[in-house]
Structures are given as C-alpha cells and as structure tokens.
Backbone as a printed PyTorch tensor [residue, N CA C, xyz], in Angstrom:
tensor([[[  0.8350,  -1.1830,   0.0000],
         [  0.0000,   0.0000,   0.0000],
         [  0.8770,   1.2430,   0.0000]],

        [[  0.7040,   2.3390,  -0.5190],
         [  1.3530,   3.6040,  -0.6850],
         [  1.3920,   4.2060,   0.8780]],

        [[  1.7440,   5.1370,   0.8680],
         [  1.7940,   6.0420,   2.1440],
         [  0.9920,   6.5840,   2.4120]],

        [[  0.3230,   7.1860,   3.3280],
         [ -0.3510,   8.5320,   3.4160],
         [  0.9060,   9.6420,   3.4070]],

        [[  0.0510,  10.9810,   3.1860],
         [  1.3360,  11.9570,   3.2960],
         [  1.5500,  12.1390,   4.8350]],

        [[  1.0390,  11.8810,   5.8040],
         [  2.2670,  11.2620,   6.7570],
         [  3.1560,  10.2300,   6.9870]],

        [[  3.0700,   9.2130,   6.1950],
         [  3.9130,   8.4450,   6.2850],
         [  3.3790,   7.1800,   6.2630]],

        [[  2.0420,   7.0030,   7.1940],
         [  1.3670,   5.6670,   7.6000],
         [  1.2390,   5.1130,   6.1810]],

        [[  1.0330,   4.0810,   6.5980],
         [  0.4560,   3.1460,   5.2340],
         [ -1.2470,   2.7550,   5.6240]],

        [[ -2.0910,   3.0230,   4.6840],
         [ -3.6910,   3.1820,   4.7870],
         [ -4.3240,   1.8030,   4.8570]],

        [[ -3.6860,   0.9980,   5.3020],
         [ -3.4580,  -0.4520,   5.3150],
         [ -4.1610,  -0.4570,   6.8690]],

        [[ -3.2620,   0.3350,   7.5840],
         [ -3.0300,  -0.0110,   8.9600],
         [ -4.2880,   1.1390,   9.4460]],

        [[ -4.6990,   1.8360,   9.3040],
         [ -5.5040,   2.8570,   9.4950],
         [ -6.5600,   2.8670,  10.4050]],

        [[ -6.9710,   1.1580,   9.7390],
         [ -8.4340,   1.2320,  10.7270],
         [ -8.0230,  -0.3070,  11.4180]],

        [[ -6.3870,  -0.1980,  11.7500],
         [ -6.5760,  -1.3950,  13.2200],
         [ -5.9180,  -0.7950,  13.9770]],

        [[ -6.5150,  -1.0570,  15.3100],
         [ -6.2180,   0.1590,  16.8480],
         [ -4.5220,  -0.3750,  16.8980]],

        [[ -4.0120,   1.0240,  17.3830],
         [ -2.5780,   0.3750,  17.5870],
         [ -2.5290,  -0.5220,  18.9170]],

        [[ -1.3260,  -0.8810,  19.1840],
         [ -1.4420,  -1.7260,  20.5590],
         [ -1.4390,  -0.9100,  21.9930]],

        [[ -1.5040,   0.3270,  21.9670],
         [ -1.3560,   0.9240,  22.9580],
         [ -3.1380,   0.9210,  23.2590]],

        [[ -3.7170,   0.7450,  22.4960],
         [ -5.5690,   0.8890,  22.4820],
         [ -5.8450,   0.1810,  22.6760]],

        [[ -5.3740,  -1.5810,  22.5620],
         [ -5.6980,  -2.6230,  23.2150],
         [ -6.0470,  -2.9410,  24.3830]],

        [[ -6.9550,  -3.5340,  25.1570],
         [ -6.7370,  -3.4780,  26.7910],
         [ -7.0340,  -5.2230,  26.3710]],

        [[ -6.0560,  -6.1310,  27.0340],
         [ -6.3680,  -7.5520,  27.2840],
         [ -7.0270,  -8.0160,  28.1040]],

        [[ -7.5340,  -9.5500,  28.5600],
         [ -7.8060,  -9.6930,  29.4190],
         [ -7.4880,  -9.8380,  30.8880]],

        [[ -5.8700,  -9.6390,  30.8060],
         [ -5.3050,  -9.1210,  32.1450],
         [ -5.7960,  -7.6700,  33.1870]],

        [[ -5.8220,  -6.8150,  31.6220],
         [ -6.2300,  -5.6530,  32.0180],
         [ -7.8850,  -5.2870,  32.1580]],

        [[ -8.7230,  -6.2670,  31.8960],
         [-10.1390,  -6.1670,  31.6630],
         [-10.6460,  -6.5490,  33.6250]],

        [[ -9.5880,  -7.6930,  33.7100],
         [ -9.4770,  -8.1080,  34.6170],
         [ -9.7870,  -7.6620,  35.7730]],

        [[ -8.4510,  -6.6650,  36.2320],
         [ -7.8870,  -5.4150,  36.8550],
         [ -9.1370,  -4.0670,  37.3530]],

        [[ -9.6870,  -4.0510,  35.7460],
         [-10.9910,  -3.1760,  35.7700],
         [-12.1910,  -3.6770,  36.4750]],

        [[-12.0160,  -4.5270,  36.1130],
         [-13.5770,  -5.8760,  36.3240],
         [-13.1910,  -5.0670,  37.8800]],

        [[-12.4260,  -5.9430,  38.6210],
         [-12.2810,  -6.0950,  40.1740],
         [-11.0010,  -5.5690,  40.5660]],

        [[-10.7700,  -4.6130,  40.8200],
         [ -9.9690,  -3.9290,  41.2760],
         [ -8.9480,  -4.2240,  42.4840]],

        [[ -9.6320,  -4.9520,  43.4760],
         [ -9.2590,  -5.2450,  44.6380],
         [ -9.9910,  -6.7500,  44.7670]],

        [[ -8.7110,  -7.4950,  45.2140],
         [ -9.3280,  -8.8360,  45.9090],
         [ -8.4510, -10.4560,  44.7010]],

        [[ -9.2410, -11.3060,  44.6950],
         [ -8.1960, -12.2480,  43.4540],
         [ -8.8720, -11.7620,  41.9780]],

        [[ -8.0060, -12.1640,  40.9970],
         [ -8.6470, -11.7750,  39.5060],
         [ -9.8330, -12.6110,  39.5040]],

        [[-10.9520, -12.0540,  38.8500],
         [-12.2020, -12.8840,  38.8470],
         [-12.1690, -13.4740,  37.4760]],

        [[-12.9420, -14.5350,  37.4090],
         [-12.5070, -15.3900,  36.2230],
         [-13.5850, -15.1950,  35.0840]],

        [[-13.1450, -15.9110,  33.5050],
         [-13.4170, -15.1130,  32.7460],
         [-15.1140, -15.1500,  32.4530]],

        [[-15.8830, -15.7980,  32.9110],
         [-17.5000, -15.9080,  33.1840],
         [-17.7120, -14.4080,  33.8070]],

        [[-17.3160, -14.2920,  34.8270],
         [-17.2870, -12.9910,  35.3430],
         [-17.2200, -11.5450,  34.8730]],

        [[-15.6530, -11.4550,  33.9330],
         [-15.3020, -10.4900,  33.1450],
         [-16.4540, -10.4010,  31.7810]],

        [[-16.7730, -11.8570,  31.3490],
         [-17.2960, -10.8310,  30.3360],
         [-18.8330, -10.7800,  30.5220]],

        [[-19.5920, -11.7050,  32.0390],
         [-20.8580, -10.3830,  32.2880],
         [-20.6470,  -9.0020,  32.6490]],

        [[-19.6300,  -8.6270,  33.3380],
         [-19.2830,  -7.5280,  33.5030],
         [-19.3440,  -6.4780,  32.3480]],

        [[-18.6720,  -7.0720,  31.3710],
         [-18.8450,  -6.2460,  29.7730],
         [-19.8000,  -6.1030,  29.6110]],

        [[-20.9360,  -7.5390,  29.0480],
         [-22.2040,  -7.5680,  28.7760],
         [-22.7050,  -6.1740,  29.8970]],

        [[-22.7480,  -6.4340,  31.1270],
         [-23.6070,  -5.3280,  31.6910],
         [-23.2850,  -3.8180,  31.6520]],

        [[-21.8780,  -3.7220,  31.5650],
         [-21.5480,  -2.1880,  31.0420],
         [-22.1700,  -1.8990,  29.4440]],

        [[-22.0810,  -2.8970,  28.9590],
         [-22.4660,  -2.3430,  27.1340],
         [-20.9670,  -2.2170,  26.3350]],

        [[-20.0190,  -2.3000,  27.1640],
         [-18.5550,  -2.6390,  26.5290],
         [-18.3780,  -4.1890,  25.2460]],

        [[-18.1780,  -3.6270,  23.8550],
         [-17.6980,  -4.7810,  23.3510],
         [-17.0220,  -5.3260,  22.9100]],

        [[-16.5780,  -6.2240,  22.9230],
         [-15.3300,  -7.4470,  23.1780],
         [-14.9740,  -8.4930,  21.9900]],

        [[-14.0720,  -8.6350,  21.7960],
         [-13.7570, -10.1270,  21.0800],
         [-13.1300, -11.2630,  22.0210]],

        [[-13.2240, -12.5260,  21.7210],
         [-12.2790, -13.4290,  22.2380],
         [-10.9620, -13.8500,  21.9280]],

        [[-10.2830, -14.0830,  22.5010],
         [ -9.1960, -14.4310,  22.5620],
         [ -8.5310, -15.7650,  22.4660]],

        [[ -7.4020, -16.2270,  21.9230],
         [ -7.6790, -17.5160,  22.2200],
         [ -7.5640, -18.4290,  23.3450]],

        [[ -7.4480, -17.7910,  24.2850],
         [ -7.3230, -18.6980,  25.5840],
         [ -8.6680, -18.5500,  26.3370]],

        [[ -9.7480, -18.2940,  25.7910],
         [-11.3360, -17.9560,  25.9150],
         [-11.3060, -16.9470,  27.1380]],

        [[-10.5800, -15.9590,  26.8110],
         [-10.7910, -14.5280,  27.6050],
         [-11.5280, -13.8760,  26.8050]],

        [[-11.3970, -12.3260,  27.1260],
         [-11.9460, -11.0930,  26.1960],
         [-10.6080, -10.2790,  26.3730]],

        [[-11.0020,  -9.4880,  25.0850],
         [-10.1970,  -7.9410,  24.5560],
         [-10.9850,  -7.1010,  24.0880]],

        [[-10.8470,  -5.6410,  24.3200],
         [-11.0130,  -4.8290,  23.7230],
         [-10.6030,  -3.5230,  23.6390]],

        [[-11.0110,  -2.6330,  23.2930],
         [-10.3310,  -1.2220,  23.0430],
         [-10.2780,  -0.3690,  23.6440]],

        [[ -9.5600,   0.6210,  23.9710],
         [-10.1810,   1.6970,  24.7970],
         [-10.6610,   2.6210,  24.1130]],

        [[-11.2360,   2.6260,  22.6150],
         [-12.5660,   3.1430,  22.0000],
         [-13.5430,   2.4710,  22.7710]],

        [[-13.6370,   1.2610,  22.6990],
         [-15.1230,   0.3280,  23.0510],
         [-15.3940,   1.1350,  24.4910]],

        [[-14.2610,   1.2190,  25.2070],
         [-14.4890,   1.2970,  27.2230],
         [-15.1740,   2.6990,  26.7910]],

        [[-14.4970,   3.8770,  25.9520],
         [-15.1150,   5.0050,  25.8370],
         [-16.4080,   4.9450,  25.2680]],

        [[-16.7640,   4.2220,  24.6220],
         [-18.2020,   4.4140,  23.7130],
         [-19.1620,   3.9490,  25.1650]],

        [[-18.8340,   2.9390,  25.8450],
         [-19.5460,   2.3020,  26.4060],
         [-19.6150,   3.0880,  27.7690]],

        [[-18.9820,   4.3750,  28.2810],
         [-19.0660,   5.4050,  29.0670],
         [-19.8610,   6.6060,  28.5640]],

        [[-20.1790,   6.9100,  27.2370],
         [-20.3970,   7.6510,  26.5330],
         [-19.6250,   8.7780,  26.2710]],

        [[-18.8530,   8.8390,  26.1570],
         [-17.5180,   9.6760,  25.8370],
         [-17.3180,  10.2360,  23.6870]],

        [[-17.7730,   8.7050,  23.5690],
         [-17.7440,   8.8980,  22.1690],
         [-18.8010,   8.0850,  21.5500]],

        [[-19.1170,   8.8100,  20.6260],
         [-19.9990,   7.7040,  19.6840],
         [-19.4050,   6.0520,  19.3980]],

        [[-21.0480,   4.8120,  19.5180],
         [-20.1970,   3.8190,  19.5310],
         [-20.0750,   3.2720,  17.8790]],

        [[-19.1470,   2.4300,  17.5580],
         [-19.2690,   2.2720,  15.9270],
         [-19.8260,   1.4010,  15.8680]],

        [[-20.8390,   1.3740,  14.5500],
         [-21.9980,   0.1700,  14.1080],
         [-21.5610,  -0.5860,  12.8030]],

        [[-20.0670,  -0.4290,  12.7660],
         [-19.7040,  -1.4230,  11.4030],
         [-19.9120,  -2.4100,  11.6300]],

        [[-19.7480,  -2.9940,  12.9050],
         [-19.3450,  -4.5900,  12.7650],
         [-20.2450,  -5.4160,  13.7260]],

        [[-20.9440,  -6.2260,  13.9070],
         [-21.9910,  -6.7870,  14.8690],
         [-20.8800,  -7.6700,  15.7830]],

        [[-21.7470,  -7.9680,  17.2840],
         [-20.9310,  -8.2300,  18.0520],
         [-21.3050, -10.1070,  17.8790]],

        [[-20.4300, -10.7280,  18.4350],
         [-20.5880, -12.4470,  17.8580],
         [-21.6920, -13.0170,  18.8320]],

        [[-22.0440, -12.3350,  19.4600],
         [-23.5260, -12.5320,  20.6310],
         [-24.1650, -11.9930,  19.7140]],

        [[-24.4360, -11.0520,  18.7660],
         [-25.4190, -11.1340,  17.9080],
         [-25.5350, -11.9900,  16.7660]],

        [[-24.8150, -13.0960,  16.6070],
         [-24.6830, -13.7600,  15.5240],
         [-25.2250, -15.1160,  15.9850]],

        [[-25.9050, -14.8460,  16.8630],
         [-26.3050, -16.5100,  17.3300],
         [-27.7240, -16.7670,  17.2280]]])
C-alpha cells in the first residue's frame, strides 16, 4: 500500500494500535480492582452489563479497546460497522 502523506500506510488505518488494546489481564484489573482476579464468566458479564464490546481471545478470555471502554461510558460515539458475535447466534 502507498503512504499517506504522513507516512502511515492506509493499510493499517483502521486497526487500533497496541497501545488501544486493553487484554484480558487488564479487563481483569478493571472488572475487580481489589481482591483475586475474577474469572473469565465474570469479566465478560461484567462487559455484557456495562455495554462494553469485546472479542475473544484464544485462551477464551476477552479484549477490547479503549474506544469500546469510551463508547460504552459515553464519551464517544459507539461504531456500528461490525456486529458483536452474541449477535450472531
């Protein structure tokens, strides 16, 4: 792919860099702050009930963005490109 005139390549554009990632270590952390990590049944009702959305991982955790954590605070509009895999069932 060519450049943009900054430099990026338009390739990469629309995947979050890794600093936007939050794993499930860090979903974790959020989930429960204090006490043992709660396990991953836990973390992702926690999502489900915030409205935060997630992909899996392959060790059957969750990930997601810190767009998603913002949309799902209302901070920012949330994006409707892509349906979540709980809606695909």
């Amino acid at each position: 792919m060519p450049p943009d005139l900054d430099g990026a390549s338009t390739s990469s554009a629309a995947l979050p860099s890794p600093a936007k990632i939050l794993r499930f270590g860090d979903l974790q952390r959020i989930c429960a702050p204090q006490g043992p990590p709660p396990r991953p049944a836990t973390v992702r009702r926690w999502a489900d009930r915030e409205g935060i959305r997630y992909k899996y991982d392959r060790q059957g955790g969750i990930w997601t963005t810190l767009d998603a954590i913002n949309a799902a605070l209302g901070l920012i509009p949330p994006q409707d490109d892509e349906a979540r895999e709980e809606d695909n069932i």
